[in-house]
Coordinates of N, CA, C and O in Angstrom, one line a residue:
X37 N 62.0 -15.3 -9.5 CA 62.7 -15.2 -8.3 C 62.7 -16.4 -7.5 O 61.8 -16.6 -6.6
X38 N 63.6 -17.3 -7.7 CA 63.6 -18.6 -7.0 C 64.1 -18.4 -5.6 O 63.7 -19.3 -4.8
X39 N 64.8 -17.4 -5.2 CA 65.3 -17.2 -3.9 C 64.3 -17.2 -2.8 O 64.4 -17.7 -1.7
X40 N 63.1 -16.5 -3.1 CA 62.1 -16.4 -2.1 C 61.5 -17.8 -1.7 O 61.1 -18.0 -0.6
X41 N 61.6 -18.7 -2.6 CA 61.1 -20.1 -2.3 C 61.8 -20.7 -1.2 O 61.3 -21.4 -0.3
X42 N 63.1 -20.5 -1.2 CA 64.0 -21.0 -0.1 C 63.6 -20.5 1.3 O 63.6 -21.2 2.3
X43 N 63.3 -19.2 1.3 CA 63.0 -18.5 2.6 C 61.7 -19.1 3.1 O 61.6 -19.4 4.3
X44 N 60.7 -19.4 2.3 CA 59.5 -20.0 2.7 C 59.8 -21.4 3.2 O 59.2 -21.9 4.2
X45 N 60.7 -22.1 2.5 CA 61.0 -23.5 2.9 C 61.7 -23.6 4.2 O 61.6 -24.6 4.9
X46 N 62.3 -22.5 4.7 CA 62.9 -22.5 6.0 C 61.9 -22.9 7.0 O 62.2 -23.6 8.0
X47 N 60.7 -22.4 6.9 CA 59.6 -22.8 7.9 C 59.4 -24.3 7.9 O 59.4 -24.9 9.0
X48 N 59.4 -24.9 6.7 CA 59.2 -26.3 6.7 C 60.4 -27.1 7.3 O 60.2 -28.1 8.0
X49 N 61.6 -26.6 7.0 CA 62.8 -27.4 7.5 C 63.1 -27.2 9.0 O 63.6 -28.1 9.5
X50 N 62.8 -26.1 9.5 CA 63.2 -25.9 10.9 C 62.2 -25.4 11.9 O 62.0 -25.9 13.0
X51 N 61.5 -24.3 11.4 CA 60.6 -23.6 12.3 C 59.3 -24.4 12.5 O 58.6 -24.2 13.5
X52 N 59.0 -25.4 11.7 CA 57.8 -26.1 11.8 C 57.8 -26.9 13.1 O 56.7 -27.2 13.7
X53 N 58.9 -27.3 13.6 CA 59.0 -28.0 14.8 C 59.3 -27.2 16.1 O 59.5 -27.7 17.2
X54 N 59.3 -25.9 15.9 CA 59.5 -25.0 17.0 C 58.4 -25.1 18.0 O 57.2 -25.1 17.7
X55 N 58.8 -25.2 19.3 CA 57.8 -25.4 20.4 C 56.9 -24.1 20.7 O 55.9 -24.3 21.2
X56 N 57.4 -23.0 20.3 CA 56.7 -21.7 20.6 C 55.8 -21.3 19.4 O 56.2 -20.9 18.3
X57 N 54.4 -21.5 19.6 CA 53.5 -21.2 18.5 C 53.6 -19.8 18.0 O 53.6 -19.5 16.8
X58 N 53.7 -18.8 18.9 CA 53.8 -17.4 18.5 C 55.0 -17.1 17.6 O 54.9 -16.4 16.6
X59 N 56.1 -17.6 18.0 CA 57.3 -17.5 17.2 C 57.2 -18.1 15.8 O 57.4 -17.5 14.8
X60 N 56.7 -19.3 15.8 CA 56.5 -20.1 14.6 C 55.5 -19.4 13.6 O 55.8 -19.2 12.4
X61 N 54.5 -18.9 14.2 CA 53.4 -18.2 13.5 C 53.9 -16.9 12.9 O 53.7 -16.6 11.7
X62 N 54.6 -16.1 13.6 CA 55.2 -14.9 13.1 C 56.2 -15.1 12.0 O 56.2 -14.4 11.0
X63 N 57.1 -16.0 12.2 CA 58.0 -16.4 11.2 C 57.4 -16.8 9.9 O 57.7 -16.4 8.8
X64 N 56.3 -17.6 10.0 CA 55.6 -18.1 8.9 C 54.9 -16.9 8.1 O 55.0 -16.8 6.9
X65 N 54.3 -16.1 8.9 CA 53.6 -14.9 8.3 C 54.6 -14.0 7.5 O 54.3 -13.6 6.4
X66 N 55.7 -13.7 8.2 CA 56.7 -12.9 7.5 C 57.2 -13.5 6.3 O 57.4 -12.8 5.3
X67 N 57.5 -14.8 6.4 CA 58.1 -15.5 5.2 C 57.1 -15.5 4.0 O 57.5 -15.3 2.9
X68 N 55.8 -15.8 4.3 CA 54.8 -15.8 3.3 C 54.5 -14.4 2.7 O 54.1 -14.3 1.6
X69 N 54.8 -13.4 3.5 CA 54.6 -12.0 3.0 C 55.5 -11.6 1.9 O 55.2 -10.8 1.0
X70 N 56.7 -12.3 1.9 CA 57.7 -11.9 0.8 C 57.2 -12.2 -0.6 O 57.1 -11.3 -1.4
X71 N 56.9 -13.5 -0.9 CA 56.4 -13.7 -2.2 C 55.0 -13.1 -2.5 O 54.8 -12.7 -3.7
X72 N 54.2 -12.9 -1.5 CA 52.9 -12.3 -1.7 C 53.1 -10.9 -2.2 O 52.4 -10.4 -3.1
X73 N 54.0 -10.1 -1.5 CA 54.2 -8.7 -1.9 C 54.9 -8.6 -3.3 O 54.6 -7.7 -4.0
X74 N 55.8 -9.6 -3.5 CA 56.5 -9.5 -4.9 C 55.4 -9.7 -5.9 O 55.3 -9.0 -6.9
X75 N 54.5 -10.7 -5.8 CA 53.5 -11.0 -6.7 C 52.5 -9.8 -6.9 O 52.2 -9.4 -8.0
X76 N 52.1 -9.3 -5.8 CA 51.2 -8.1 -5.9 C 51.8 -6.9 -6.6 O 51.2 -6.3 -7.4
X77 N 53.0 -6.7 -6.2 CA 53.7 -5.5 -6.8 C 53.9 -5.7 -8.3 O 53.7 -4.7 -9.1
X78 N 54.3 -6.9 -8.8 CA 54.5 -7.1 -10.2 C 53.2 -7.1 -11.0 O 53.3 -6.9 -12.2
X79 N 52.1 -7.3 -10.3 CA 50.8 -7.2 -11.0 C 50.3 -5.8 -11.1 O 49.3 -5.5 -11.8
X80 N 50.9 -4.8 -10.4 CA 50.4 -3.5 -10.4 C 50.8 -2.8 -11.7 O 51.9 -3.1 -12.3
X81 N 50.0 -1.8 -12.1 CA 50.3 -1.1 -13.4 C 51.4 -0.1 -13.3 O 52.2 0.0 -14.3
X82 N 51.5 0.6 -12.2 CA 52.5 1.7 -12.2 C 53.8 1.3 -11.6 O 53.9 0.4 -10.8
X83 N 54.9 2.0 -12.0 CA 56.2 1.8 -11.4 C 56.3 2.1 -9.9 O 56.9 1.3 -9.2
X84 N 55.6 3.1 -9.5 CA 55.6 3.5 -8.1 C 55.0 2.4 -7.2 O 55.5 2.0 -6.2
X85 N 53.9 1.8 -7.7 CA 53.3 0.7 -7.0 C 54.2 -0.6 -6.9 O 54.3 -1.2 -5.9
X86 N 54.8 -0.9 -8.1 CA 55.8 -2.0 -8.1 C 56.9 -1.8 -7.1 O 57.2 -2.7 -6.3
X87 N 57.5 -0.6 -7.1 CA 58.6 -0.3 -6.2 C 58.1 -0.4 -4.7 O 58.8 -0.9 -3.9
X88 N 56.9 0.1 -4.4 CA 56.4 0.1 -3.1 C 56.2 -1.4 -2.6 O 56.7 -1.7 -1.5
X89 N 55.6 -2.2 -3.4 CA 55.4 -3.6 -2.9 C 56.7 -4.4 -2.8 O 56.8 -5.3 -1.9
X90 N 57.6 -4.1 -3.7 CA 58.9 -4.8 -3.6 C 59.6 -4.3 -2.3 O 60.3 -5.1 -1.7
X91 N 59.5 -3.1 -2.0 CA 60.0 -2.5 -0.7 C 59.4 -3.2 0.5 O 60.1 -3.5 1.5
X92 N 58.1 -3.4 0.4 CA 57.4 -4.1 1.5 C 58.0 -5.5 1.6 O 58.2 -6.0 2.7
X93 N 58.2 -6.2 0.5 CA 58.7 -7.6 0.5 C 60.1 -7.5 1.1 O 60.5 -8.4 1.9
X94 N 60.9 -6.5 0.8 CA 62.3 -6.4 1.3 C 62.2 -6.2 2.9 O 63.0 -6.8 3.6
X95 N 61.2 -5.4 3.3 CA 61.1 -5.3 4.8 C 60.7 -6.6 5.4 O 61.2 -6.9 6.5
X96 N 59.8 -7.4 4.8 CA 59.5 -8.7 5.3 C 60.7 -9.6 5.4 O 60.8 -10.4 6.3
X97 N 61.5 -9.5 4.4 CA 62.8 -10.2 4.3 C 63.6 -9.9 5.6 O 64.2 -10.8 6.2
X98 N 63.7 -8.6 5.9 CA 64.5 -8.2 7.1 C 63.8 -8.7 8.3 O 64.5 -9.1 9.3
X99 N 62.5 -8.8 8.4 CA 61.8 -9.3 9.5 C 62.1 -10.8 9.7 O 62.4 -11.2 10.8
X100 N 62.1 -11.5 8.6 CA 62.4 -13.0 8.7 C 63.8 -13.1 9.2 O 64.1 -14.0 10.1
X101 N 64.8 -12.4 8.7 CA 66.2 -12.5 9.1 C 66.3 -12.2 10.6 O 67.0 -12.9 11.3
X102 N 65.6 -11.2 11.0 CA 65.7 -10.9 12.5 C 65.2 -12.0 13.3 O 65.7 -12.4 14.3
X103 N 64.0 -12.5 12.9 CA 63.4 -13.7 13.6 C 64.3 -14.9 13.6 O 64.4 -15.6 14.6
X104 N 65.0 -15.1 12.5 CA 66.0 -16.2 12.5 C 67.1 -16.0 13.4 O 67.5 -16.9 14.1
X105 N 67.6 -14.8 13.5 CA 68.7 -14.5 14.5 C 68.2 -14.7 15.9 O 68.9 -15.2 16.7
X106 N 67.0 -14.2 16.2 CA 66.5 -14.4 17.5 C 66.2 -15.9 17.8 O 66.6 -16.4 18.9
X107 N 65.7 -16.6 16.9 CA 65.4 -18.0 17.0 C 66.7 -18.8 17.3 O 66.7 -19.7 18.1
X108 N 67.7 -18.4 16.6 CA 69.0 -19.0 16.8 C 69.5 -18.7 18.2 O 70.0 -19.6 18.9
X109 N 69.4 -17.5 18.6 CA 70.0 -17.0 19.9 C 69.2 -17.7 21.1 O 69.9 -18.1 22.1
X110 N 67.9 -17.9 21.0 CA 67.2 -18.5 22.1 C 67.0 -20.0 21.8 O 66.2 -20.7 22.6
X111 N 67.7 -20.6 20.9 CA 67.8 -22.0 20.6 C 66.5 -22.6 20.2 O 66.2 -23.8 20.4
X112 N 65.6 -21.8 19.5 CA 64.5 -22.4 18.8 C 64.8 -23.0 17.5 O 64.1 -23.9 17.0
X113 N 65.9 -22.5 16.9 CA 66.4 -23.0 15.6 C 67.8 -23.5 15.7 O 68.6 -22.9 16.5
X114 N 68.1 -24.5 14.9 CA 69.5 -25.1 14.9 C 70.4 -24.0 14.3 O 70.0 -23.3 13.4
X115 N 71.6 -23.9 14.8 CA 72.6 -22.9 14.4 C 72.9 -23.0 12.9 O 72.8 -22.0 12.2
X116 N 73.1 -24.2 12.4 CA 73.5 -24.3 10.9 C 72.3 -23.9 10.0 O 72.5 -23.3 9.0
X117 N 71.1 -24.3 10.4 CA 69.9 -24.0 9.6 C 69.7 -22.5 9.7 O 69.5 -21.9 8.6
X118 N 69.7 -21.9 10.8 CA 69.5 -20.4 11.0 C 70.6 -19.7 10.2 O 70.2 -18.7 9.5
X119 N 71.8 -20.1 10.3 CA 72.9 -19.4 9.6 C 72.7 -19.4 8.1 O 72.9 -18.4 7.4
X120 N 72.3 -20.6 7.6 CA 72.1 -20.7 6.2 C 71.0 -19.8 5.7 O 71.1 -19.1 4.7
X121 N 69.8 -19.8 6.4 CA 68.7 -19.0 6.0 C 68.9 -17.5 6.2 O 68.3 -16.7 5.5
X122 N 69.7 -17.2 7.2 CA 70.1 -15.7 7.3 C 70.8 -15.3 6.1 O 70.6 -14.2 5.5
X123 N 71.8 -16.1 5.7 CA 72.5 -15.8 4.4 C 71.6 -15.7 3.2 O 71.7 -14.8 2.4
X124 N 70.6 -16.6 3.1 CA 69.7 -16.6 2.0 C 68.8 -15.3 2.0 O 68.6 -14.7 1.0
X125 N 68.4 -14.9 3.2 CA 67.6 -13.6 3.3 C 68.4 -12.4 2.9 O 67.9 -11.5 2.3
X126 N 69.7 -12.4 3.2 CA 70.6 -11.3 2.8 C 70.7 -11.3 1.2 O 70.6 -10.2 0.6
X127 N 70.8 -12.4 0.6 CA 70.9 -12.5 -0.8 C 69.6 -12.1 -1.5 O 69.6 -11.3 -2.4
X128 N 68.5 -12.5 -0.9 CA 67.2 -12.1 -1.4 C 67.0 -10.6 -1.3 O 66.5 -9.9 -2.2
X129 N 67.4 -10.0 -0.2 CA 67.3 -8.6 0.0 C 68.1 -7.8 -1.1 O 67.7 -6.8 -1.6
X130 N 69.3 -8.3 -1.4 CA 70.2 -7.7 -2.4 C 69.5 -7.8 -3.8 O 69.5 -6.8 -4.6
X131 N 68.9 -8.9 -4.1 CA 68.1 -9.1 -5.3 C 67.0 -8.2 -5.4 O 66.7 -7.5 -6.5
X132 N 66.2 -8.0 -4.3 CA 65.1 -7.1 -4.3 C 65.6 -5.6 -4.5 O 64.9 -4.9 -5.3
X133 N 66.7 -5.3 -3.9 CA 67.2 -3.9 -4.1 C 67.6 -3.7 -5.5 O 67.2 -2.6 -6.1
X134 N 68.2 -4.6 -6.1 CA 68.5 -4.5 -7.6 C 67.3 -4.3 -8.4 O 67.3 -3.5 -9.3
X135 N 66.3 -5.1 -8.1 CA 65.0 -5.0 -8.9 C 64.3 -3.7 -8.7 O 63.9 -3.1 -9.7
X136 N 64.3 -3.2 -7.5 CA 63.7 -1.9 -7.2 C 64.4 -0.8 -7.9 O 63.8 0.1 -8.5
X137 N 65.8 -0.9 -7.9 CA 66.6 0.1 -8.6 C 66.4 0.1 -10.1 O 66.6 1.1 -10.8
X138 N 66.0 -1.0 -10.7 CA 65.9 -1.1 -12.1 C 64.5 -0.7 -12.6 O 64.3 -0.4 -13.8
X139 N 63.5 -0.6 -11.6 CA 62.2 -0.2 -12.0 C 62.1 1.3 -11.9 O 62.2 1.9 -10.8
X140 N 62.0 2.0 -13.0 CA 62.0 3.4 -13.1 C 60.8 3.9 -13.9 O 60.2 3.1 -14.7
X141 N 60.4 5.1 -13.7 CA 59.3 5.7 -14.4 C 59.7 6.2 -15.8 O 60.7 6.5 -16.1

């Protein structure tokens, strides 16, 4: 899943220079939660556990997207950067949905 790498890179490209520590920290935590939950889920033995952790990753993806929208609105993030990464999080969310739907018992 190469797409999650881009979401994490968003922090490096734009949010790292954000003047608000709380915003930057929350965005970083949410972005890092995505690959962490994907990895944990794929290491689990049962299908239900895999689906659960992929769903948590999908929720973190939505959290990142929301924070990008807010960051754009309050001008913590540049419009073009935020718009690009919002699109990337939507694509990642679709990919996670597809993967969740393919994992069956």
